[in-house]
């Protein structure tokens, strides 16, 4: 156990603890690469966010909703049969941070509610969002229904097909779902279209970006709204075991659930932080979404980070069995955490994720999202290589939405 | 004096507004891009903007998105565009401005790009998603090679940023007259004239106004208060309609002469 500390240590401040520089850079990653029309709205957003996070009434309203609407804190659960199924010795323990138990079924609601409250505070009546797996779209539609905001969600047509359940949910919640038929018809293309909408409607529209991506202040803001995961998990883990986990594992698409849980442990230098990217079929151009395994630095959708691109600087197509990890860029703070060595990044293939999915369902009675299944898969591999120690996995979402995809993949 | 500055000085002396034309390079392919650029030059376009196709053109509307897809499908790259321009430069009178997203240039390396752009005789560069705050190093690379940094201004640009752009930009300032992505519109944006007036109060650089221009009456109207008019999507539409037919250059030339009528 690393860095055992007592329960009585003071809570770390929630916001403003680890800001990027004034231009929005984490090291050499981040920044604001946007068309001129968006510069003023982004400055307005930055000022609006920095004011809101210092406003006690704003924080109180968010806390109240997280407790009574979302159902926080979500539990930390110690798996019982998964460890043995992974082939690990008895001294190895795997814990799950149960974000799958939030209202709407994934961590995305933490950020969607925070930003929707901000949109209302900034006087915006209309919200646009992108979605890949549909979890962010559902969370945004939910928050907009709750706060009485108009909601338009852009979603690639390929994702609408494979996450059909979430399309129905968004429409039931009163959102307009706009199919995007460009590029690979997935998350990246949905972000392009949401940004085009925002550029055209900046005066009354708020762009509610769902991951720790895009131009500053989004990577900061999304991380801070998701940091509740790590803050709770650290306290719960300490209470539960008297120490900190040896390893924290999370899947990484854009990287919001990962940065949310990592944030709670980042100053605990003895805790290993591992992000798991989507290895897809294999690490061959167009067949995966492992940016650190096959990418290089570039600029996509407002931020400088690791991207999958060809020699001419065009963004490559990606593939993952999970729509939420099927994206060509990674959040800029992850690029920086990797470069500084604070976090490590690995990948799990589609087949490995499916094995993780099946194992968690069969041995623990929990059906995980395909995204989270990548983290489960890696945790099982890690457990099998350890002699003792603790692993905390962020179970970022539940898998009801994936039942059809999994059935197709297994048939 | 740069070729762009010279052209605008001539326009001012002659008391007429210029026409800036945008095309997506490589649509339908690079060989025909050369024919199109020659045709534009013959027809009297004052500045030729050459768009570099990029996989994720998030500031562009459907017309230029489709052109971009055709250009990429034809295998167009930034390297190919610069090679084409290098071979073509001596034949073309008008100044040439490269219009690109940031990533193709970063992938090539900003310094390599600046060298190759100079070798190709490029007169100005506009990078759509490189706002002032991110542009200073790149601007220095261009300036030291005698290439103008063309900056884009929008209705949301504050007066303070207009002044900054007036100091950091060169050649001309490109004002977009409305919020939103590129595309053809039937009418000019309200407030376009007011926007040009705001820019004039902040800078002495010539102002070219674009976004939505498609007809001779737009050109005449804008020409009364701006130094130049930019036509993009409407021209790209003409190219798309002509497609692979042999009269593509003739139709482009005819369209530009009509716009200037």
XYZ file of C-alpha atoms in Angstrom:
672
model
C 0.000 0.000 0.000
C 1.384 3.340 -0.954
C 1.093 6.564 0.971
C -1.308 5.444 3.695
C -2.946 8.482 5.207
C -5.578 9.087 7.848
C -9.230 9.831 7.190
C -9.020 13.239 8.743
C -6.858 14.952 6.129
C -8.569 18.063 4.772
C -10.410 17.817 1.448
C -8.350 19.147 -1.425
C -9.873 22.163 -3.146
C -12.110 21.067 -5.960
C -11.453 23.756 -8.555
C -8.411 25.700 -9.637
C -5.898 23.262 -8.168
C -4.113 22.373 -11.394
C -4.919 24.967 -14.025
C -3.134 24.997 -17.379
C -1.211 28.164 -18.295
C -3.070 31.311 -19.351
C -3.196 30.155 -22.971
C -4.641 26.807 -21.974
C -1.503 24.687 -22.308
C -0.522 21.621 -20.330
C 3.167 21.627 -21.232
C 3.106 21.881 -25.012
C -0.359 20.363 -25.360
C -3.693 22.166 -25.463
C -4.203 25.764 -26.544
C -6.990 27.227 -28.625
C -6.911 26.463 -32.324
C -10.270 27.835 -33.389
C -11.640 29.968 -36.201
C -11.743 33.667 -35.372
C -15.519 33.669 -34.882
C -15.117 31.376 -31.867
C -12.382 33.345 -30.109
C -14.682 35.843 -28.415
C -17.280 33.200 -27.416
C -14.510 31.030 -25.979
C -13.176 33.932 -23.984
C -16.703 34.587 -22.738
C -16.974 30.905 -21.803
C -13.625 30.956 -19.998
C -14.584 34.017 -17.991
C -18.013 32.507 -17.286
C -16.513 29.250 -16.069
C -13.810 30.832 -13.910
C -16.468 33.001 -12.239
C -18.896 30.111 -11.764
C -16.382 27.796 -10.121
C -15.741 30.437 -7.446
C -19.430 31.058 -6.878
C -20.678 29.202 -3.813
C -24.288 29.218 -5.045
C -23.237 27.576 -8.322
C -21.190 24.914 -6.511
C -23.985 24.279 -4.000
C -26.553 23.781 -6.752
C -24.227 21.383 -8.576
C -23.471 19.458 -5.365
C -27.165 19.197 -4.577
C -27.950 17.807 -8.010
C -25.018 15.391 -7.887
C -26.302 14.053 -4.563
C -30.043 13.965 -5.076
C -30.439 13.704 -8.843
C -27.375 11.796 -10.029
C -27.128 9.594 -6.929
C -23.619 10.447 -5.782
C -21.462 9.326 -4.199
C -21.321 6.206 -6.336
C -19.948 3.188 -4.453
C -16.531 1.630 -4.627
C -17.183 -2.093 -4.895
C -14.637 -4.852 -4.368
C -15.012 -7.595 -6.936
C -15.366 -11.130 -5.602
C -15.018 -13.654 -8.403
C -13.354 -11.543 -11.113
C -9.915 -11.773 -9.483
C -9.946 -15.561 -9.527
C -11.308 -15.569 -13.071
C -8.354 -13.380 -14.061
C -6.020 -16.026 -12.658
C -4.654 -13.703 -9.965
C -3.390 -14.886 -6.570
C -5.455 -14.193 -3.413
C -3.349 -11.168 -2.406
C -4.558 -9.213 -5.422
C -7.748 -7.184 -5.105
C -9.749 -5.404 -7.835
C -12.128 -2.587 -6.931
C -14.622 -0.812 -9.177
C -15.681 2.816 -8.952
C -19.306 2.407 -9.943
C -20.024 5.313 -12.299
C -22.338 2.883 -14.080
C -24.743 3.418 -11.183
C -25.231 7.130 -11.811
C -28.481 8.473 -13.199
C -28.316 7.924 -16.999
C -25.749 5.181 -16.511
C -22.356 6.760 -17.090
C -19.960 9.370 -15.726
C -20.970 11.764 -18.523
C -23.762 13.220 -16.383
C -21.235 14.821 -13.976
C -19.926 17.091 -16.708
C -23.218 17.579 -18.548
C -24.947 18.907 -15.426
C -22.041 21.183 -14.543
C -21.912 22.688 -18.008
C -25.693 22.934 -18.381
C -25.808 24.928 -15.139
C -23.053 27.107 -16.574
C -24.997 27.576 -19.826
C -28.013 28.744 -17.872
C -25.849 31.020 -15.723
C -24.412 32.562 -18.913
C -27.914 33.226 -20.231
C -27.766 30.728 -23.119
C -31.108 29.176 -24.062
C -29.908 26.597 -26.548
C -27.380 23.800 -26.063
C -25.600 21.817 -28.771
C -23.555 18.707 -28.105
C -21.828 15.868 -29.924
C -22.034 12.271 -28.925
C -20.249 9.060 -29.812
C -21.641 6.214 -27.754
C -24.663 8.349 -26.981
C -23.923 8.532 -23.250
C -22.882 12.167 -23.404
C -25.853 12.930 -25.630
C -28.226 11.271 -23.169
C -26.602 13.075 -20.244
C -26.854 16.423 -22.047
C -30.467 15.807 -23.078
C -31.207 14.909 -19.450
C -29.586 18.035 -18.044
C -31.375 20.205 -20.613
C -34.736 18.615 -19.788
C -34.077 19.290 -16.122
C -33.113 22.927 -16.673
C -35.541 23.724 -19.486
C -32.936 24.308 -22.194
C -33.336 23.520 -25.898
C -31.029 20.640 -26.862
C -29.581 19.542 -30.210
C -27.265 16.521 -30.298
C -25.060 15.698 -33.304
C -24.277 12.025 -33.768
C -22.549 10.126 -36.561
C -24.909 7.883 -38.498
C -22.682 4.844 -37.837
C -22.961 5.533 -34.112
C -26.740 6.048 -34.410
C -26.898 2.564 -35.869
C -24.780 0.825 -33.243
C -26.140 2.808 -30.271
C -29.773 2.920 -31.367
C -31.100 2.646 -27.812
C -29.459 5.922 -26.847
C -30.970 7.693 -29.864
C -34.421 6.726 -28.608
C -33.541 7.871 -25.096
C -32.351 11.298 -26.293
C -35.521 11.812 -28.302
C -37.686 10.797 -25.339
C -35.854 13.414 -23.305
C -36.894 16.093 -25.784
C -33.602 16.497 -27.652
C -33.265 16.792 -31.417
C -30.796 14.190 -32.705
C -29.075 15.280 -35.934
C -27.388 12.485 -37.873
C -23.965 13.336 -39.322
C -23.049 11.589 -42.527
C -19.424 12.615 -43.132
C -15.999 11.033 -42.743
C -16.330 7.834 -40.728
C -19.772 8.958 -39.451
C -18.548 8.761 -35.853
C -17.583 11.036 -32.962
C -15.032 13.223 -34.777
C -17.535 14.063 -37.497
C -20.205 14.838 -34.901
C -17.819 17.293 -33.199
C -17.147 19.053 -36.539
C -20.865 19.482 -37.066
C -21.544 20.658 -33.503
C -18.770 23.246 -33.882
C -20.276 24.430 -37.181
C -23.615 24.877 -35.432
C -21.939 26.775 -32.620
C -20.083 29.084 -35.034
C -23.372 29.948 -36.714
C -25.336 30.485 -33.495
C -22.809 31.750 -30.951
C -24.982 34.482 -29.528
C -27.644 32.258 -27.968
C -26.017 28.815 -28.087
C -23.791 26.968 -25.637
C -21.556 24.166 -26.913
C -21.571 21.410 -24.297
C -18.490 19.376 -25.189
C -18.474 15.949 -23.596
C -14.842 15.047 -23.150
C -11.604 16.592 -21.924
C -10.886 17.740 -25.467
C -11.207 20.766 -27.676
C -9.980 24.320 -27.135
C -9.222 25.752 -23.690
C -11.160 25.933 -21.334
C -12.901 22.639 -22.186
C -10.108 20.247 -21.136
C -9.843 22.041 -17.788
C -13.566 22.464 -17.241
C -14.498 18.897 -18.146
C -11.740 17.525 -15.914
C -12.879 19.647 -12.991
C -16.500 18.560 -13.380
C -15.345 14.927 -13.595
C -12.892 15.226 -10.721
C -15.709 14.316 -8.340
C -15.024 10.700 -9.370
C -11.439 10.729 -8.143
C -12.219 12.789 -5.065
C -14.873 10.338 -3.916
C -12.888 7.277 -4.923
C -9.814 8.313 -2.967
C -11.801 8.976 0.197
C -13.804 5.759 -0.177
C -10.715 3.693 -0.866
C -8.969 5.075 2.193
C -11.989 4.378 4.378
C -12.328 0.932 2.951
C -8.751 -0.303 2.989
C -6.850 2.203 5.095
C -4.597 2.975 2.145
C -4.499 4.039 -1.463
C -4.736 1.763 -4.497
C -1.501 0.647 -6.120
C -2.918 1.127 -9.596
C -5.819 3.137 -11.016
C -7.078 2.003 -14.436
C -9.500 3.793 -16.782
C -10.381 3.633 -20.456
C -9.433 6.645 -22.600
C -11.314 7.944 -25.615
C -11.159 11.704 -25.296
C -10.288 10.894 -21.730
C -12.875 12.447 -19.418
C -13.556 9.508 -17.126
C -9.829 8.778 -16.909
C -8.847 12.356 -16.116
C -11.702 12.504 -13.588
C -10.444 9.555 -11.574
C -6.710 10.282 -12.126
C -7.223 13.779 -10.734
C -7.978 12.364 -7.305
C -4.658 10.516 -7.145
C -2.333 12.645 -9.221
C -0.487 14.058 -6.227
C -0.132 10.585 -4.707
C 3.049 9.788 -6.571
C 3.071 6.145 -5.512
C -0.225 5.394 -7.253
C 0.257 4.156 -10.825
C -2.221 5.701 -13.277
C -2.965 3.682 -16.405
C -5.124 4.770 -19.328
C -6.399 2.122 -21.724
C -6.959 3.131 -25.347
C -8.913 1.241 -27.980
C -6.660 -1.120 -29.920
C -9.494 -2.020 -32.285
C -8.730 -4.965 -34.534
C -4.987 -4.306 -34.505
C -2.597 -1.361 -34.613
C -2.815 -0.779 -38.342
C -3.893 2.556 -39.818
C -7.673 2.882 -39.831
C -8.281 -0.213 -37.707
C -7.760 1.189 -34.201
C -7.992 4.312 -32.029
C -4.794 4.036 -29.952
C -3.360 7.521 -30.379
C -0.225 6.876 -28.359
C 0.454 3.595 -30.132
C -0.007 4.920 -33.666
C -0.222 8.702 -33.510
C 1.884 11.845 -33.447
C 1.377 15.439 -32.353
C -1.030 17.530 -34.352
C -3.965 19.897 -34.094
C -7.520 18.635 -34.232
C -10.732 20.354 -33.231
C -9.161 23.165 -31.314
C -6.365 21.471 -29.419
C -2.775 20.393 -29.920
C -2.346 16.803 -28.840
C -1.661 13.287 -30.099
C -3.710 12.481 -33.183
C -3.923 9.700 -35.720
C -2.939 11.308 -39.012
C -1.341 10.519 -42.339
C 1.826 12.008 -43.846
C -0.111 14.952 -45.286
C -1.676 15.855 -41.938
C -5.129 14.511 -42.700
C -6.861 12.765 -39.831
C -7.088 9.012 -40.258
C -10.202 6.954 -39.887
C -10.464 5.076 -36.620
C -12.081 1.888 -35.512
C -13.187 0.551 -32.161
C -15.947 -1.795 -31.138
C -16.869 0.917 -28.631
C -18.246 4.114 -30.133
C -17.076 6.155 -27.149
C -13.387 5.340 -27.731
C -13.575 5.598 -31.524
C -11.847 8.967 -31.863
C -8.638 10.170 -33.526
C -7.361 12.525 -30.793
C -6.766 12.251 -27.062
C -7.340 14.974 -24.475
C -4.275 17.251 -24.266
C -3.745 16.735 -20.537
C -3.286 13.014 -21.148
C -0.564 13.785 -23.694
C 1.129 15.845 -21.032
C 0.683 13.243 -18.254
C 2.248 10.677 -20.542
C 5.131 12.917 -21.452
C 5.881 13.742 -17.831
C 5.662 10.054 -16.975
C 2.903 10.570 -14.402
C 0.503 8.313 -16.283
C 1.024 5.304 -18.551
C -1.080 4.398 -21.551
C -1.720 0.970 -22.999
C -4.395 -0.420 -25.276
C -6.870 -3.276 -25.338
C -8.181 -4.748 -28.580
C -11.825 -5.270 -29.473
C -11.498 -8.962 -28.631
C -9.907 -8.254 -25.260
C -12.622 -5.713 -24.436
C -15.278 -8.287 -25.289
C -13.599 -10.764 -22.946
C -13.643 -8.126 -20.205
C -17.294 -7.414 -20.921
C -18.249 -11.076 -20.667
C -16.138 -11.684 -17.562
C -17.626 -8.828 -15.556
C -21.139 -9.876 -16.522
C -20.577 -13.523 -15.714
C -18.450 -13.286 -12.581
C -19.832 -10.169 -10.922
C -23.320 -9.719 -12.344
C -22.420 -6.319 -13.784
C -22.853 -5.551 -17.491
C -20.276 -2.859 -18.307
C -20.180 -0.446 -21.197
C -17.883 -1.614 -24.000
C -15.734 1.455 -23.321
C -15.237 0.500 -19.658
C -14.671 -3.119 -20.708
C -11.296 -2.039 -22.110
C -10.268 -1.006 -18.594
C -11.673 -4.222 -17.098
C -9.689 -6.272 -19.581
C -6.441 -4.511 -18.735
C -7.096 -4.748 -14.993
C -7.559 -8.509 -15.318
C -4.298 -8.845 -17.208
C -2.505 -6.708 -14.654
C -4.001 -8.701 -11.766
C -2.760 -11.949 -13.282
C 0.789 -10.541 -13.331
C 0.759 -9.268 -9.721
C 1.539 -11.207 -6.576
C -0.302 -8.786 -4.330
C -1.724 -5.301 -4.395
C -4.842 -3.347 -5.225
C -6.291 -2.151 -8.516
C -9.044 0.440 -8.764
C -10.913 0.477 -12.074
C -13.188 3.303 -13.118
C -16.284 1.487 -14.328
C -17.342 4.517 -16.326
C -20.662 3.260 -17.658
C -23.128 0.439 -17.864
C -23.585 -1.734 -20.912
C -27.311 -1.843 -21.643
C -26.652 0.262 -24.754
C -24.131 -2.307 -26.008
C -26.169 -5.465 -25.780
C -26.993 -5.374 -29.487
C -23.395 -4.659 -30.563
C -22.084 -7.428 -28.354
C -24.655 -9.869 -29.683
C -23.545 -9.035 -33.234
C -19.868 -9.343 -32.333
C -20.329 -12.701 -30.652
C -22.521 -14.237 -33.324
C 6.324 46.122 -51.361
C 4.725 42.689 -51.516
C 2.800 41.591 -54.581
C -0.415 41.762 -52.508
C 0.285 45.282 -51.248
C 1.106 46.350 -54.802
C -2.156 44.960 -56.106
C -4.195 46.799 -53.475
C -2.248 50.011 -54.137
C -3.156 49.698 -57.801
C -6.794 49.104 -56.946
C -6.867 52.199 -54.766
C -5.186 54.261 -57.451
C -7.713 53.050 -60.020
C -10.580 53.651 -57.627
C -12.029 50.180 -58.027
C -12.710 47.303 -55.662
C -10.799 44.075 -56.143
C -12.081 40.537 -56.540
C -10.542 37.794 -54.404
C -11.395 34.268 -55.527
C -11.242 31.089 -53.446
C -10.973 27.599 -54.881
C -10.222 24.283 -53.230
C -7.010 22.936 -54.741
C -7.323 19.477 -56.236
C -11.022 19.743 -57.054
C -11.510 17.949 -59.374
C -7.741 17.302 -59.532
C -4.490 19.287 -59.454
C -4.034 19.398 -63.227
C -7.371 21.119 -63.606
C -6.619 23.355 -60.632
C -3.812 24.759 -62.764
C -6.270 25.402 -65.607
C -8.702 27.045 -63.187
C -6.041 29.340 -61.724
C -4.969 30.411 -65.221
C -8.613 31.093 -66.094
C -9.158 33.151 -62.937
C -6.065 35.171 -63.670
C -7.168 35.770 -67.273
C -10.608 36.842 -66.107
C -9.044 39.492 -63.904
C -9.243 38.098 -60.380
C -7.066 40.294 -58.179
C -6.029 37.760 -55.529
C -6.159 33.975 -55.881
C -6.867 32.094 -52.672
C -5.870 28.460 -52.969
C -7.513 26.221 -50.383
C -5.602 23.197 -49.091
C -8.036 20.325 -48.566
C -8.132 18.969 -44.995
C -10.028 15.964 -43.675
C -11.858 17.957 -40.965
C -12.896 21.339 -42.383
C -14.906 22.502 -39.384
C -15.220 26.116 -40.534
C -16.642 25.153 -43.914
C -20.186 24.606 -45.075
C -21.417 21.796 -47.336
C -20.184 23.252 -50.653
C -16.534 23.426 -49.633
C -16.818 20.212 -47.592
C -17.833 18.348 -50.751
C -15.034 20.041 -52.750
C -12.605 18.991 -50.028
C -13.781 15.391 -50.210
C -13.324 15.349 -53.989
C -9.856 16.878 -53.672
C -8.758 14.394 -51.013
C -10.174 11.508 -53.026
C -8.027 12.749 -55.921
C -4.990 12.438 -53.654
C -4.341 16.147 -53.087
C -1.815 17.051 -50.385
C -0.196 20.284 -49.225
C 3.059 19.149 -50.845
C 1.249 18.601 -54.127
C -0.370 22.035 -53.958
C 2.961 23.781 -53.337
C 4.606 21.852 -56.186
C 1.807 22.890 -58.504
C 2.126 26.553 -57.538
C 5.886 26.517 -57.980
C 5.449 25.328 -61.538
C 2.658 27.784 -62.244
C 3.875 30.956 -60.548
C 5.600 32.528 -63.564
C 2.433 32.308 -65.667
C 0.133 33.988 -63.144
C -0.075 37.740 -62.613
C -2.261 37.809 -59.510
C -0.936 37.362 -55.972
C -1.517 33.876 -54.534
C -2.690 33.209 -50.973
C -2.595 29.741 -49.408
C -5.724 29.086 -47.359
C -5.302 26.162 -44.968
C -6.204 24.575 -41.675
C -3.361 24.369 -39.183
C -2.708 20.639 -39.144
C -1.369 20.033 -42.665
C 1.114 22.881 -42.097
C 2.136 21.593 -38.660
C 2.559 18.110 -40.037
C 4.907 19.409 -42.714
C 6.624 21.569 -40.109
C 5.961 25.328 -40.094
C 9.503 26.206 -41.128
C 9.647 23.676 -43.971
C 6.273 24.960 -45.109
C 7.435 28.576 -45.044
C 10.528 27.692 -47.122
C 8.526 25.737 -49.666
C 5.860 28.438 -49.860
C 8.537 31.005 -50.639
C 10.045 28.725 -53.293
C 6.574 28.330 -54.784
C 6.104 32.094 -54.986
C 3.251 32.172 -52.497
C 2.449 35.742 -51.486
C 0.285 35.258 -48.432
C -0.909 32.571 -46.028
C -4.165 32.395 -44.095
C -4.571 29.642 -41.491
C -8.207 29.329 -40.511
C -7.801 27.812 -37.075
C -4.691 29.688 -35.998
C -5.957 32.759 -34.148
C -3.636 35.655 -33.244
C -2.704 34.112 -29.909
C -1.299 30.980 -31.544
C 0.122 32.650 -34.643
C 3.114 34.703 -33.509
C 5.928 32.191 -34.203
C 4.403 31.212 -37.504
C 3.969 34.830 -38.522
C 7.662 35.463 -37.861
C 8.576 32.559 -40.163
C 6.422 33.993 -42.934
C 7.488 37.605 -42.472
C 11.180 36.740 -42.637
C 10.513 35.147 -46.031
C 8.524 38.074 -47.392
C 5.187 36.280 -47.170
C 2.140 38.144 -45.866
C 0.156 36.820 -42.913
C -3.500 37.240 -43.820
C -5.717 37.439 -40.754
C -9.396 36.724 -40.606
C -11.850 38.932 -38.723
C -15.386 38.088 -37.739
C -18.424 39.968 -36.472
C -17.522 38.614 -33.008
C -13.987 40.072 -33.116
C -13.615 42.756 -30.444
C -12.228 46.219 -31.221
C -9.120 45.388 -29.225
C -8.465 42.333 -31.392
C -9.174 44.335 -34.548
C -6.381 46.693 -33.563
C -4.061 43.799 -32.796
C -4.867 42.211 -36.168
C -4.143 45.518 -37.863
C -0.668 45.458 -36.329
C 0.125 41.766 -36.794
C -1.494 41.166 -40.174
C -0.123 42.242 -43.519
C -1.273 42.306 -47.145
C -4.947 42.673 -46.384
C -7.467 41.795 -43.694
C -10.115 39.227 -44.530
C -13.432 40.153 -42.942
C -16.145 37.528 -42.796
C -19.462 39.257 -42.901
C -21.517 36.791 -40.924
C -21.391 34.152 -38.227
C -21.336 30.590 -39.393
C -19.575 28.449 -41.925
C -18.752 29.201 -45.556
C -21.561 29.037 -48.079
C -23.581 30.811 -50.752
C -26.277 33.257 -49.601
C -28.863 35.217 -51.567
C -28.419 38.426 -49.649
C -25.564 40.259 -48.008
C -25.330 40.164 -44.236
C -26.772 43.051 -42.286
C -24.011 44.867 -40.536
C -21.329 44.021 -43.102
C -20.777 47.680 -43.932
C -20.636 48.559 -40.256
C -18.081 45.820 -39.734
C -15.824 47.208 -42.451
C -16.160 50.648 -40.849
C -15.049 49.197 -37.486
C -12.018 47.597 -39.134
C -11.104 50.818 -40.921
C -11.160 52.637 -37.593
C -8.653 50.115 -36.238
C -6.287 49.588 -39.174
C -5.033 51.051 -42.442
C -4.702 47.652 -44.126
C -6.966 46.966 -47.115
C -10.130 45.046 -46.214
C -11.577 42.201 -48.268
C -15.065 41.102 -47.316
C -16.462 37.641 -47.886
C -18.881 34.888 -46.809
C -21.984 34.478 -48.917
C -21.075 36.527 -51.989
C -22.450 35.088 -55.230
C -23.785 37.817 -57.572
C -22.578 40.916 -59.444
C -24.887 43.110 -57.346
C -23.197 41.804 -54.152
C -19.817 42.618 -55.664
C -20.897 46.138 -56.637
C -22.525 46.811 -53.263
C -19.579 45.565 -51.175
C -17.136 47.283 -53.500
C -18.581 50.632 -52.453
C -17.162 50.328 -48.943
C -14.573 47.501 -48.941
C -11.298 47.268 -50.866
C -12.134 43.857 -52.221
C -14.825 41.228 -52.330
C -14.164 37.516 -51.718
C -16.101 34.898 -53.634
C -15.657 31.270 -52.564
C -18.480 28.773 -52.350
C -20.299 30.206 -55.388
C -17.181 29.706 -57.502
C -16.600 26.244 -56.040
C -20.169 25.441 -57.104
C -19.399 26.482 -60.680
C -16.376 24.167 -60.632
C -18.437 21.316 -59.156
C -21.105 21.699 -61.826
C -18.575 21.782 -64.640
C -16.842 18.751 -63.128
C -14.604 16.954 -65.574
C -16.033 18.610 -68.697
C -13.620 20.282 -71.117
C -15.202 23.711 -70.791
C -14.413 23.953 -67.040
C -11.830 26.759 -67.447
C -14.112 28.648 -69.850
C -17.024 28.444 -67.429
C -14.857 29.676 -64.553
C -13.628 32.565 -66.664
C -17.149 33.433 -67.752
C -18.431 33.344 -64.173
C -15.725 35.697 -62.913
C -16.298 38.123 -65.791
C -20.024 38.076 -64.966
C -19.312 38.778 -61.278
C -17.191 41.764 -62.270
C -19.844 43.080 -64.662
